[in-house]
Amino acid sequence: WTAARELAAALVGDSAGDWDVEGKLPADVLLRMGAEGVLCPQVPQEYGGLGMDSLNCGELTAEVGSRCSSLRSVMTSQGIAAWCVARLGDDAQRAEWLPRLTSGALACVAFSEPDAGSDLSAMTTRIRPDGDDVVIEGEKVWTTAAAYADLILVFGRYADGAAAVVVPSHTPGVRTERRPDPLGCRAAGHADIRLDSVRLPRGSVLGGAGQPLGMLVTSALTYGRLSVAWGCVGILRACLAAACRHAATRRQFGKPLAGHQLVARHLADLMVDEQVATLICRQASGHWDERTPDLVTSAVLAKHVAARRAADGAARATQVLASAGARDGSVVARAYRDAKLMEIIEGSNEICELILAEQAVTAWA
Ligand code: FAD
């Protein structure tokens, strides 16, 4: 994973602040990251992927996340799409889509709708069989990377169950409208998507006919939660480095800020945040790699702990830098805005707490 890490470091450099202000990732960076398979590193080598395990993929995700949460968000979307094709698709679909996802095609994943946010069971997008085709009608909102994507993985109702369908973004009836001025991850290409009588061959539906919506969503979100959690580790590492460097060099009241005990406590808390988030992500990735039944819960736990720690840690780092960090494009200001969003996506804090409470009662009552 060293080569992938070095590539990400070289391509991002210190440009993420400018990309954030411009609200756009450069096309050549996305193309290169995609073509090298770095955006979905767990895809097996037989499909052109890097064949990483979850732990190495996580560390790579943290590296990208420490530099640019917008690019890490694109990586999460691409990874979910590839994982869904690998997990839910048949042999022909894996052979068709995975090599595209590891050679430059970009993908986004569309669950959320105007009236289906936390409650995805309220989804109304319909995927209807029609002869050898399917026809899709619906509206999706806030889809990360949709502004860049060649392929959209759309989740919707299918017969009595649900399905996930791979929709090329240029298909007639697909309309994408950029979300202006998001709070954070401003270059991640969030967009709303309208699907009006979108007709595709039935072979575009992953794994064929209707499956339980809960199973499809859990499968996709487990990858997404783990990826977001590792991204939060990256945010914390960037904040820890920025806060420590600043506190070691900036002097007030005759000594470095780090010499003032109240500032030192911020640094200690940040270090604890980074360590706790890293350890809980390593545990969840270990469960992924060992395929243990604890995986679904440990991915929720990792996402919840890492997102909360990242939001707290980014606020702390911003406090340490004070005016030195209080401008658009600064590492800590960007982290502060990006980390807040991590408490909302892939299951908000509250939804994670509900899932964890249910698990706790099952295990401990
Ligand atoms: P709501 O569901 O309306 O919730 C509002 C508040 O109420 C939240 O605090 C929530 O936790 C709380 N709440 C809701 N229900 C309960 C309950 N039962 N108990 C306690 N509290 C509750 N969607 C996609 O499909 N694909 C993407 O790529 C994608 N990317 C996103 C990127 C960003 C930056 C953002 C902001 C959103 C993205 N989303 C995406 C949508 C995201 O998944 C939803 O925003 C998220 O699921 C929350 O839904 P909501 O915003 O509609 O909030």
Coordinates of C-alpha atoms and ligand atoms in Angstrom, one line a residue:
W1 CA 0.0 0.0 0.0
T2 CA 3.1 2.2 0.2
A3 CA 2.9 3.0 -3.6
A4 CA -0.8 3.9 -3.4
R5 CA -0.1 6.1 -0.3
E6 CA 2.8 7.9 -2.1
L7 CA 0.6 8.4 -5.2
A8 CA -2.2 10.0 -3.1
A9 CA 0.3 12.2 -1.2
A10 CA 1.9 13.3 -4.5
L11 CA -1.4 14.1 -6.2
V12 CA -3.0 15.9 -3.3
G13 CA 0.1 17.7 -2.0
D14 CA -1.1 20.8 -0.2
S15 CA -3.8 21.6 -2.7
A16 CA -6.8 20.4 -0.7
G17 CA -7.5 23.9 0.8
D18 CA -7.7 25.4 -2.7
W19 CA -9.9 22.6 -4.0
D20 CA -12.2 23.2 -1.0
V21 CA -12.5 26.9 -1.7
E22 CA -13.1 26.2 -5.4
G23 CA -15.6 23.5 -4.6
K24 CA -14.1 21.1 -7.2
L25 CA -11.5 18.3 -7.4
P26 CA -9.3 18.4 -10.5
A27 CA -10.3 15.9 -13.2
D28 CA -6.8 14.7 -13.7
V29 CA -6.4 13.8 -10.0
L30 CA -9.7 11.8 -10.0
L31 CA -8.7 10.1 -13.3
R32 CA -5.3 9.1 -12.1
M33 CA -6.5 7.9 -8.6
G34 CA -9.3 5.9 -10.4
A35 CA -7.1 4.4 -13.0
E36 CA -4.6 3.2 -10.4
G37 CA -7.4 1.5 -8.5
V38 CA -6.7 3.7 -5.4
L39 CA -10.3 4.8 -5.1
C40 CA -11.5 1.2 -4.4
P41 CA -8.4 -0.6 -3.2
Q42 CA -10.2 -3.8 -1.9
V43 CA -11.2 -4.9 -5.4
P44 CA -9.4 -8.2 -6.1
Q45 CA -6.4 -8.2 -8.5
E46 CA -8.2 -10.4 -11.0
Y47 CA -10.5 -7.4 -11.7
G48 CA -7.6 -5.0 -12.0
G49 CA -7.8 -3.9 -8.3
L50 CA -5.2 -3.6 -5.6
G51 CA -6.6 -6.5 -3.7
M52 CA -6.0 -4.9 -0.3
D53 CA -7.4 -6.2 2.9
S54 CA -9.7 -3.9 5.0
L55 CA -6.9 -2.9 7.4
N56 CA -4.6 -1.7 4.6
C57 CA -7.5 -0.1 2.8
G58 CA -8.4 1.7 6.0
E59 CA -4.9 3.0 6.5
L60 CA -4.9 4.3 2.9
T61 CA -8.3 5.8 3.5
A62 CA -7.0 7.6 6.6
E63 CA -4.0 8.9 4.6
V64 CA -6.3 10.3 1.9
G65 CA -8.7 11.6 4.6
S66 CA -5.8 13.4 6.4
R67 CA -5.1 15.4 3.3
C68 CA -8.6 15.9 1.7
S69 CA -11.9 14.8 3.0
S70 CA -13.6 15.6 -0.3
L71 CA -11.3 13.1 -2.1
R72 CA -11.8 10.6 0.7
S73 CA -15.6 11.0 0.2
V74 CA -15.2 10.2 -3.5
M75 CA -13.1 7.2 -2.4
T76 CA -15.8 6.0 0.0
S77 CA -18.5 6.2 -2.8
Q78 CA -16.3 4.3 -5.3
G79 CA -15.5 1.7 -2.6
I80 CA -19.2 1.2 -1.7
A81 CA -20.1 0.8 -5.4
A82 CA -17.3 -1.7 -6.1
W83 CA -18.2 -3.6 -2.9
C84 CA -21.9 -3.8 -3.9
V85 CA -21.0 -5.1 -7.4
A86 CA -18.6 -7.7 -5.9
R87 CA -21.1 -8.8 -3.2
L88 CA -24.4 -8.5 -4.9
G89 CA -23.6 -9.0 -8.6
D90 CA -23.2 -12.2 -10.5
D91 CA -20.0 -13.3 -12.3
A92 CA -20.9 -11.5 -15.6
Q93 CA -21.7 -8.2 -13.7
R94 CA -18.4 -8.5 -11.7
A95 CA -16.5 -9.0 -15.0
E96 CA -18.3 -6.1 -16.6
W97 CA -18.2 -3.4 -13.9
L98 CA -15.2 -4.1 -11.6
P99 CA -12.5 -3.6 -14.3
R100 CA -14.2 -0.3 -15.2
L101 CA -14.2 0.9 -11.6
T102 CA -10.4 0.1 -11.3
S103 CA -9.5 1.8 -14.5
G104 CA -10.8 5.3 -14.2
A105 CA -14.7 5.2 -14.3
L106 CA -16.1 7.0 -11.2
A107 CA -19.2 5.9 -9.3
C108 CA -21.6 7.3 -6.8
V109 CA -24.2 5.6 -4.6
A110 CA -27.7 6.9 -4.3
F111 CA -30.0 5.9 -1.4
S112 CA -31.3 9.1 0.1
E113 CA -34.5 10.8 -1.1
P114 CA -36.3 13.9 -0.2
D115 CA -38.5 12.0 2.3
A116 CA -36.1 9.1 3.0
G117 CA -33.1 10.2 5.0
S118 CA -32.4 8.3 8.2
D119 CA -35.5 6.1 7.4
L120 CA -34.5 4.5 4.2
S121 CA -37.6 2.2 4.4
A122 CA -39.5 5.2 3.2
M123 CA -37.7 5.0 -0.2
T124 CA -40.1 5.4 -3.1
T125 CA -37.8 5.1 -6.2
R126 CA -39.2 2.3 -8.3
I127 CA -37.3 -0.2 -10.5
R128 CA -39.9 -1.8 -12.7
P129 CA -39.3 -4.8 -15.0
D130 CA -40.5 -4.2 -18.6
G131 CA -39.8 -7.1 -21.0
D132 CA -36.0 -7.4 -21.2
D133 CA -35.5 -4.0 -19.6
V134 CA -36.1 -2.3 -16.3
V135 CA -37.5 1.3 -16.0
I136 CA -36.5 3.5 -13.1
E137 CA -38.5 6.4 -11.7
G138 CA -37.4 8.4 -8.7
E139 CA -35.5 11.2 -7.1
K140 CA -32.3 11.0 -5.1
V141 CA -30.7 13.7 -3.0
W142 CA -27.2 14.6 -1.6
T143 CA -25.4 12.0 -3.6
T144 CA -21.7 12.3 -3.0
A145 CA -19.5 12.4 -6.1
A146 CA -22.6 12.5 -8.4
A147 CA -21.2 15.5 -10.2
Y148 CA -18.1 13.5 -11.3
A149 CA -19.7 10.0 -11.7
D150 CA -19.8 7.9 -14.8
L151 CA -21.9 5.3 -13.0
I152 CA -24.7 5.7 -10.4
L153 CA -25.6 2.8 -8.1
V154 CA -29.3 3.5 -7.5
F155 CA -31.2 1.7 -4.7
G156 CA -35.0 1.4 -5.1
R157 CA -38.1 -0.7 -4.7
Y158 CA -38.3 -3.8 -7.0
A159 CA -41.5 -6.0 -6.9
D160 CA -42.0 -6.9 -3.3
G161 CA -38.4 -6.2 -2.3
A162 CA -35.6 -3.9 -3.4
A163 CA -32.8 -3.8 -5.9
A164 CA -29.6 -2.0 -6.7
V165 CA -29.1 -1.0 -10.3
V166 CA -26.0 0.3 -12.1
V167 CA -27.1 3.4 -14.1
P168 CA -24.6 5.0 -16.5
S169 CA -24.9 8.7 -15.8
H170 CA -25.5 9.7 -19.5
T171 CA -28.5 7.4 -19.8
P172 CA -31.6 9.3 -21.2
G173 CA -33.8 10.4 -18.3
V174 CA -31.0 11.0 -15.8
R175 CA -30.6 14.6 -14.6
T176 CA -28.0 15.7 -12.1
E177 CA -28.1 19.0 -10.2
R178 CA -25.2 20.1 -8.1
R179 CA -25.9 20.9 -4.4
P180 CA -24.5 24.4 -4.0
D181 CA -22.2 25.4 -1.0
P182 CA -22.3 22.4 1.3
L183 CA -21.1 22.9 4.8
G184 CA -18.1 20.7 4.3
C185 CA -16.4 18.3 1.9
R186 CA -17.1 21.1 -0.5
A187 CA -15.2 19.5 -3.4
A188 CA -16.9 16.1 -3.1
G189 CA -19.3 16.8 -5.9
H190 CA -22.6 16.4 -4.0
A191 CA -25.7 16.4 -6.3
D192 CA -29.4 15.6 -6.5
I193 CA -30.4 13.2 -9.2
R194 CA -33.7 12.8 -11.0
L195 CA -34.5 9.6 -12.7
D196 CA -37.4 9.9 -15.2
S197 CA -38.4 6.8 -17.2
V198 CA -34.7 5.6 -17.2
R199 CA -34.6 2.4 -19.3
L200 CA -31.8 -0.1 -19.0
P201 CA -31.3 -3.8 -19.7
R202 CA -32.3 -6.1 -16.9
G203 CA -28.7 -7.1 -16.6
S204 CA -28.1 -3.8 -15.0
V205 CA -29.8 -5.0 -11.8
L206 CA -27.2 -6.4 -9.5
G207 CA -27.9 -10.1 -8.6
G208 CA -31.3 -10.0 -10.5
A209 CA -34.7 -9.7 -8.9
G210 CA -35.9 -8.2 -5.6
Q211 CA -34.0 -8.7 -2.4
P212 CA -34.8 -7.4 1.1
L213 CA -34.1 -3.6 1.3
G214 CA -32.6 -4.0 4.8
M215 CA -30.0 -6.5 3.5
L216 CA -29.0 -4.4 0.6
V217 CA -28.7 -1.2 2.6
T218 CA -26.8 -2.9 5.5
S219 CA -24.4 -4.5 3.1
A220 CA -23.6 -1.2 1.4
L221 CA -23.5 0.8 4.6
T222 CA -21.1 -1.5 6.4
Y223 CA -18.4 -0.8 3.8
G224 CA -19.4 2.9 3.9
R225 CA -19.3 3.2 7.6
L226 CA -15.9 1.6 7.9
S227 CA -14.5 3.9 5.2
V228 CA -15.9 7.0 6.8
A229 CA -14.5 5.9 10.2
W230 CA -11.0 5.6 8.7
G231 CA -11.5 9.0 7.0
C232 CA -12.2 10.4 10.5
V233 CA -8.9 8.9 11.7
G234 CA -7.3 10.9 8.9
I235 CA -9.0 14.1 10.0
L236 CA -7.8 13.5 13.5
R237 CA -4.2 12.9 12.4
A238 CA -4.2 16.1 10.3
C239 CA -5.6 18.1 13.3
L240 CA -3.2 16.5 15.8
A241 CA -0.2 17.4 13.5
A242 CA -1.5 21.0 12.9
A243 CA -2.2 21.6 16.6
C244 CA 1.1 20.2 17.9
R245 CA 3.2 22.1 15.3
H246 CA 1.4 25.4 16.1
A247 CA 1.5 24.9 19.9
A248 CA 5.2 24.1 19.8
T249 CA 6.2 27.2 17.8
R250 CA 3.7 30.0 18.7
R251 CA 4.7 31.8 21.8
Q252 CA 2.4 33.7 24.2
F253 CA 3.1 35.0 27.7
G254 CA 6.9 34.2 27.2
K255 CA 6.7 30.5 26.3
P256 CA 5.3 28.2 23.6
L257 CA 1.6 27.6 23.7
A258 CA 2.3 23.9 24.5
G259 CA 3.9 25.0 27.7
H260 CA 0.5 26.4 29.0
Q261 CA -1.3 23.5 30.7
L262 CA -4.8 24.3 29.4
V263 CA -3.4 24.2 25.8
A264 CA -1.4 21.0 26.6
R265 CA -4.7 19.4 27.7
H266 CA -6.1 20.0 24.2
L267 CA -3.1 18.3 22.7
A268 CA -3.5 15.3 25.1
D269 CA -7.2 15.0 24.3
L270 CA -6.4 15.1 20.6
M271 CA -3.9 12.4 21.0
V272 CA -6.4 10.3 22.9
D273 CA -9.0 10.9 20.2
E274 CA -6.7 9.8 17.4
Q275 CA -5.6 6.7 19.3
V276 CA -9.2 5.6 20.2
A277 CA -10.4 6.2 16.7
T278 CA -7.5 4.2 15.2
L279 CA -7.9 1.3 17.6
I280 CA -11.7 1.0 17.1
C281 CA -11.2 1.1 13.3
R282 CA -8.5 -1.5 13.4
Q283 CA -10.9 -3.7 15.4
A284 CA -13.7 -3.3 12.8
S285 CA -11.3 -3.9 9.9
G286 CA -10.0 -7.0 11.7
H287 CA -13.6 -8.3 11.9
W288 CA -14.0 -7.5 8.1
D289 CA -10.8 -9.4 7.2
E290 CA -11.7 -12.4 9.5
R291 CA -15.4 -12.3 8.2
T292 CA -16.7 -12.5 11.8
P293 CA -20.5 -12.0 12.5
D294 CA -19.6 -9.0 14.7
L295 CA -18.7 -7.0 11.6
V296 CA -22.0 -5.1 11.2
T297 CA -22.0 -3.8 14.8
S298 CA -18.3 -3.1 14.9
A299 CA -18.6 -1.0 11.7
V300 CA -21.4 1.1 13.3
L301 CA -19.3 1.4 16.5
A302 CA -16.2 2.5 14.6
K303 CA -18.1 5.0 12.6
H304 CA -19.9 6.4 15.6
V305 CA -16.8 6.7 17.8
A306 CA -14.5 8.0 15.1
A307 CA -17.0 10.6 13.8
R308 CA -17.7 11.9 17.3
R309 CA -14.0 12.0 18.1
A310 CA -13.2 13.7 14.8
A311 CA -15.8 16.4 15.4
D312 CA -14.6 17.0 19.0
G313 CA -10.9 16.8 17.9
A314 CA -11.3 19.2 15.0
A315 CA -13.0 21.8 17.3
R316 CA -10.2 21.4 19.8
A317 CA -7.5 21.9 17.1
T318 CA -9.3 25.0 15.8
Q319 CA -9.2 26.3 19.4
V320 CA -5.4 25.7 19.6
L321 CA -4.7 27.5 16.3
A322 CA -7.2 30.3 17.1
S323 CA -6.9 33.1 14.5
A324 CA -4.1 31.2 12.7
G325 CA -6.7 28.6 11.7
A326 CA -9.7 30.8 11.3
R327 CA -9.8 31.1 7.6
D328 CA -11.2 29.2 4.6
G329 CA -8.8 26.7 3.3
S330 CA -6.9 26.2 6.6
V331 CA -6.4 22.6 7.6
V332 CA -8.3 22.9 10.9
A333 CA -11.1 25.0 9.6
R334 CA -11.7 22.5 6.8
A335 CA -11.5 19.6 9.3
Y336 CA -14.0 21.4 11.6
R337 CA -16.6 21.7 8.8
D338 CA -15.9 18.2 7.3
A339 CA -15.9 16.4 10.6
K340 CA -19.4 17.7 11.5
L341 CA -20.8 16.1 8.4
M342 CA -19.3 12.8 9.5
E343 CA -21.7 12.8 12.4
I344 CA -24.6 13.0 9.9
I345 CA -23.8 10.7 7.1
E346 CA -23.8 6.8 6.8
G347 CA -26.1 6.7 9.9
S348 CA -26.2 9.9 12.0
N349 CA -25.0 9.8 15.6
E350 CA -28.6 9.2 16.8
I351 CA -29.2 6.3 14.4
C352 CA -25.9 4.7 15.4
E353 CA -26.9 5.0 19.0
L354 CA -30.2 3.3 18.4
I355 CA -28.4 0.4 16.6
L356 CA -25.8 0.1 19.4
A357 CA -28.5 0.3 22.1
E358 CA -30.4 -2.5 20.5
Q359 CA -27.2 -4.6 20.4
A360 CA -26.4 -3.8 24.0
V361 CA -29.9 -4.9 25.2
T362 CA -29.6 -8.1 23.2
A363 CA -26.2 -8.9 24.6
W364 CA -26.4 -7.5 28.2
A365 CA -30.1 -7.4 29.4
Ligands
FAD1 P1 -33.2 13.2 9.0 O1 -33.4 11.7 8.7 O2 -34.3 14.1 8.6 O3 -32.8 13.4 10.5 C1 -32.7 14.7 11.1 C2 -32.3 14.5 12.5 O4 -33.2 13.7 13.2 C3 -30.9 13.8 12.6 O5 -30.2 14.4 13.7 C4 -31.2 12.4 12.9 O6 -30.2 11.7 13.6 C5 -32.5 12.6 13.8 N1 -33.3 11.4 13.7 C6 -34.0 10.9 12.6 N2 -34.7 9.7 13.0 C7 -34.4 9.5 14.3 C8 -34.8 8.5 15.2 N3 -35.6 7.5 14.9 N4 -34.3 8.6 16.5 C9 -33.5 9.7 16.9 N5 -33.1 10.6 16.0 C10 -33.5 10.6 14.7 N6 -27.1 10.0 0.7 C11 -26.8 9.0 -0.2 O7 -27.7 8.3 -0.6 N7 -25.6 9.0 -0.9 C12 -24.6 9.8 -0.6 O8 -23.5 9.7 -1.2 C13 -24.8 10.8 0.4 N8 -23.8 11.7 0.7 C14 -24.1 12.7 1.7 C15 -23.1 13.6 1.9 C16 -23.4 14.7 2.8 C17 -22.3 15.7 3.0 C18 -24.6 14.8 3.4 C19 -25.0 15.9 4.3 C20 -25.6 13.8 3.2 C21 -25.3 12.8 2.3 N9 -26.3 11.8 2.0 C22 -26.1 10.8 1.1 C23 -27.6 11.8 2.7 C24 -27.4 11.3 4.2 O9 -27.3 9.9 4.1 C25 -28.5 11.8 5.0 O10 -28.4 13.2 5.2 C26 -28.6 11.1 6.4 O11 -29.0 9.8 6.2 C27 -29.5 11.8 7.3 O12 -30.8 12.0 6.7 P2 -31.5 13.4 6.7 O13 -30.4 14.4 6.4 O14 -32.7 13.4 5.9 O15 -31.9 13.7 8.2

